[in-house]
Amino acid sequence: MLRTFWRLRSSRYTHESVLRFAVKAVEQAQTYWNLLEKVEPKDLKLTKYDDEIFDHLMATFPELNEPPYEKISKLDEDWMKSPEGKKRWRDFIESYKDKVKDYNFGSLIRTDATDEYGETNTIFVTRIQFYAFEIARNRLGLNEKAHQIAVEDAAKEKAKKEKEAAAAAKKKGSKS
């Protein structure tokens, strides 16, 4: 899933500290994708502040709290980075300065909740923005499709490894 994304993106990062930052962000994204595979999104808890973060997101950005929650399902980077959006997000983000570790550290997030991480479906946000959107997506049922994709990908990967192991065992057995 992220191997292709990382290969495509890594050629753009040459400065060592930026590379370390990017590696951490990719590792965090891979960890989250693995969680989506193993845990039903509605049961996933990302922080001890999930309730507060969710309520704060919906109160601060009432436009996100409109069914069918398209602005949470499909992120609009231009809206988030507009002058008004930057100010609103800055205030939201800074309110977690003393609560959430690495609250302003960069994280990768899928722009479309119904798809997996990939070069055209990923943007950088702060860690608290990642938490806010993913907590909302999980609670509102918007990550169900991603969960299905992650489960299917894991099953395909497992079948592939089993097939390779069987072929290797057969090859080893024929040499005896």
Short mmCIF file of C-alpha atoms in Angstrom, two decimals:
data_model
loop_
_atom_site.label_atom_id
_atom_site.label_comp_id
_atom_site.label_asym_id
_atom_site.label_seq_id
_atom_site.Cartn_x
_atom_site.Cartn_y
_atom_site.Cartn_z
CA MET A 1 0.00 0.00 0.00
CA LEU A 2 2.48 2.66 1.09
CA ARG A 3 5.52 1.17 -0.66
CA THR A 4 4.54 2.65 -4.01
CA PHE A 5 3.61 5.96 -2.44
CA TRP A 6 6.90 6.16 -0.56
CA ARG A 7 8.95 5.28 -3.66
CA LEU A 8 7.22 8.02 -5.64
CA ARG A 9 7.55 10.61 -2.90
CA SER A 10 11.05 9.75 -1.64
CA SER A 11 12.76 11.08 -4.75
CA ARG A 12 11.43 14.54 -3.86
CA TYR A 13 13.02 14.59 -0.40
CA THR A 14 16.75 15.00 -0.25
CA HIS A 15 17.43 16.91 2.95
CA GLU A 16 18.10 14.44 5.77
CA SER A 17 15.77 15.99 8.36
CA VAL A 18 12.95 16.21 5.84
CA LEU A 19 13.58 12.60 4.93
CA ARG A 20 13.40 11.54 8.60
CA PHE A 21 10.17 13.51 8.97
CA ALA A 22 8.72 11.85 5.87
CA VAL A 23 9.76 8.38 7.05
CA LYS A 24 8.02 8.95 10.40
CA ALA A 25 4.89 10.19 8.65
CA VAL A 26 4.83 7.15 6.35
CA GLU A 27 5.39 4.79 9.29
CA GLN A 28 2.50 6.40 11.17
CA ALA A 29 0.27 6.08 8.10
CA GLN A 30 1.21 2.40 7.72
CA THR A 31 0.46 1.81 11.41
CA TYR A 32 -2.93 3.46 11.06
CA TRP A 33 -3.74 1.44 7.92
CA ASN A 34 -2.84 -1.74 9.82
CA LEU A 35 -5.20 -0.66 12.61
CA LEU A 36 -7.98 -0.10 10.08
CA GLU A 37 -7.41 -3.66 8.88
CA LYS A 38 -7.56 -5.24 12.32
CA VAL A 39 -10.15 -3.13 14.18
CA GLU A 40 -13.66 -2.10 13.17
CA PRO A 41 -13.41 1.68 12.71
CA LYS A 42 -16.31 2.35 15.07
CA ASP A 43 -14.34 0.58 17.83
CA LEU A 44 -11.04 2.33 17.16
CA LYS A 45 -9.75 4.70 19.84
CA LEU A 46 -6.84 6.90 18.75
CA THR A 47 -6.23 9.00 21.88
CA LYS A 48 -7.55 9.36 25.40
CA TYR A 49 -9.08 12.63 24.19
CA ASP A 50 -11.17 11.20 21.32
CA ASP A 51 -14.49 12.48 22.72
CA GLU A 52 -13.11 15.96 23.31
CA ILE A 53 -11.41 16.15 19.91
CA PHE A 54 -14.56 15.00 18.10
CA ASP A 55 -16.83 17.45 19.96
CA HIS A 56 -14.34 20.29 19.48
CA LEU A 57 -14.05 19.57 15.74
CA MET A 58 -17.82 19.62 15.27
CA ALA A 59 -18.26 22.79 17.36
CA THR A 60 -15.38 24.66 15.69
CA PHE A 61 -16.27 23.58 12.16
CA PRO A 62 -20.07 23.25 12.07
CA GLU A 63 -19.93 22.96 8.27
CA LEU A 64 -18.34 19.52 8.78
CA ASN A 65 -21.30 18.36 10.87
CA GLU A 66 -23.72 18.12 7.95
CA PRO A 67 -24.87 14.65 6.85
CA PRO A 68 -23.72 12.85 4.73
CA TYR A 69 -20.46 14.39 6.05
CA GLU A 70 -18.88 14.84 2.62
CA LYS A 71 -16.44 17.46 3.95
CA ILE A 72 -15.06 14.86 6.36
CA SER A 73 -15.15 11.98 3.89
CA LYS A 74 -13.40 13.97 1.14
CA LEU A 75 -10.99 16.58 2.42
CA ASP A 76 -10.66 19.91 0.65
CA GLU A 77 -7.06 21.00 1.07
CA ASP A 78 -7.78 24.40 -0.49
CA TRP A 79 -10.47 25.08 2.13
CA MET A 80 -8.15 23.98 4.93
CA LYS A 81 -5.32 26.20 3.68
CA SER A 82 -7.39 29.25 2.79
CA PRO A 83 -6.63 32.35 4.92
CA GLU A 84 -9.79 31.81 7.00
CA GLY A 85 -9.19 28.06 7.20
CA LYS A 86 -5.60 28.55 8.35
CA LYS A 87 -6.68 30.81 11.20
CA ARG A 88 -9.47 28.51 12.35
CA TRP A 89 -7.22 25.47 12.15
CA ARG A 90 -4.34 27.25 13.91
CA ASP A 91 -6.61 28.03 16.87
CA PHE A 92 -7.91 24.45 16.92
CA ILE A 93 -4.43 22.94 16.69
CA GLU A 94 -2.85 25.15 19.35
CA SER A 95 -5.54 24.25 21.87
CA TYR A 96 -3.94 20.77 22.06
CA LYS A 97 -0.40 22.03 22.64
CA ASP A 98 -0.23 20.83 26.24
CA LYS A 99 -2.48 17.78 25.81
CA VAL A 100 -1.59 15.74 22.77
CA LYS A 101 1.99 14.63 22.19
CA ASP A 102 3.37 15.74 18.82
CA TYR A 103 0.08 17.61 18.22
CA ASN A 104 1.66 19.69 15.45
CA PHE A 105 3.90 17.00 13.97
CA GLY A 106 3.25 16.23 10.31
CA SER A 107 1.04 13.28 9.44
CA LEU A 108 -0.27 11.79 6.23
CA ILE A 109 -4.02 11.59 5.79
CA ARG A 110 -6.14 10.16 3.00
CA THR A 111 -8.10 12.89 1.24
CA ASP A 112 -10.82 10.37 0.36
CA ALA A 113 -11.91 8.17 3.27
CA THR A 114 -13.21 5.50 0.88
CA ASP A 115 -9.78 4.78 -0.58
CA GLU A 116 -6.34 3.70 0.61
CA TYR A 117 -3.21 5.83 0.95
CA GLY A 118 -1.64 6.69 -2.39
CA GLU A 119 0.13 9.53 -4.15
CA THR A 120 -3.09 11.18 -5.34
CA ASN A 121 -5.07 10.44 -2.16
CA THR A 122 -2.70 11.75 0.49
CA ILE A 123 -1.84 15.13 1.97
CA PHE A 124 0.22 16.32 4.94
CA VAL A 125 -1.65 17.67 7.95
CA THR A 126 -0.75 18.12 11.60
CA ARG A 127 -1.14 15.17 13.95
CA ILE A 128 -4.15 16.76 15.69
CA GLN A 129 -5.85 17.36 12.33
CA PHE A 130 -5.22 13.71 11.48
CA TYR A 131 -6.76 12.65 14.79
CA ALA A 132 -9.73 15.00 14.39
CA PHE A 133 -10.63 13.80 10.90
CA GLU A 134 -9.97 10.11 11.51
CA ILE A 135 -11.87 10.09 14.82
CA ALA A 136 -14.81 11.72 13.01
CA ARG A 137 -14.54 9.31 10.07
CA ASN A 138 -14.51 6.33 12.42
CA ARG A 139 -17.45 7.52 14.53
CA LEU A 140 -19.56 8.50 11.54
CA GLY A 141 -18.98 5.23 9.64
CA LEU A 142 -16.96 6.91 6.90
CA ASN A 143 -13.99 4.53 7.19
CA GLU A 144 -15.96 1.32 6.59
CA LYS A 145 -14.88 1.10 2.94
CA ALA A 146 -11.24 1.67 3.88
CA HIS A 147 -11.55 -1.06 6.51
CA GLN A 148 -12.87 -3.46 3.83
CA ILE A 149 -10.02 -2.54 1.47
CA ALA A 150 -7.43 -3.04 4.22
CA VAL A 151 -8.88 -6.45 5.15
CA GLU A 152 -8.96 -7.54 1.48
CA ASP A 153 -5.40 -6.31 0.88
CA ALA A 154 -4.16 -8.22 3.93
CA ALA A 155 -5.92 -11.40 2.76
CA LYS A 156 -4.36 -11.07 -0.72
CA GLU A 157 -0.92 -10.49 0.80
CA LYS A 158 -1.31 -13.53 3.07
CA ALA A 159 -2.41 -15.73 0.14
CA LYS A 160 0.53 -14.50 -1.93
CA LYS A 161 3.01 -15.33 0.85
CA GLU A 162 1.47 -18.77 1.36
CA LYS A 163 1.70 -19.47 -2.37
CA GLU A 164 5.34 -18.35 -2.44
CA ALA A 165 6.14 -20.50 0.62
CA ALA A 166 4.45 -23.53 -0.97
CA ALA A 167 6.37 -22.99 -4.21
CA ALA A 168 9.65 -22.66 -2.30
CA ALA A 169 8.90 -25.83 -0.31
CA LYS A 170 8.02 -27.71 -3.51
CA LYS A 171 11.21 -26.50 -5.19
CA LYS A 172 13.27 -27.52 -2.16
CA GLY A 173 11.56 -30.93 -2.08
CA SER A 174 12.28 -31.61 -5.76
CA LYS A 175 16.02 -30.98 -5.23
CA SER A 176 16.25 -33.67 -2.53
#
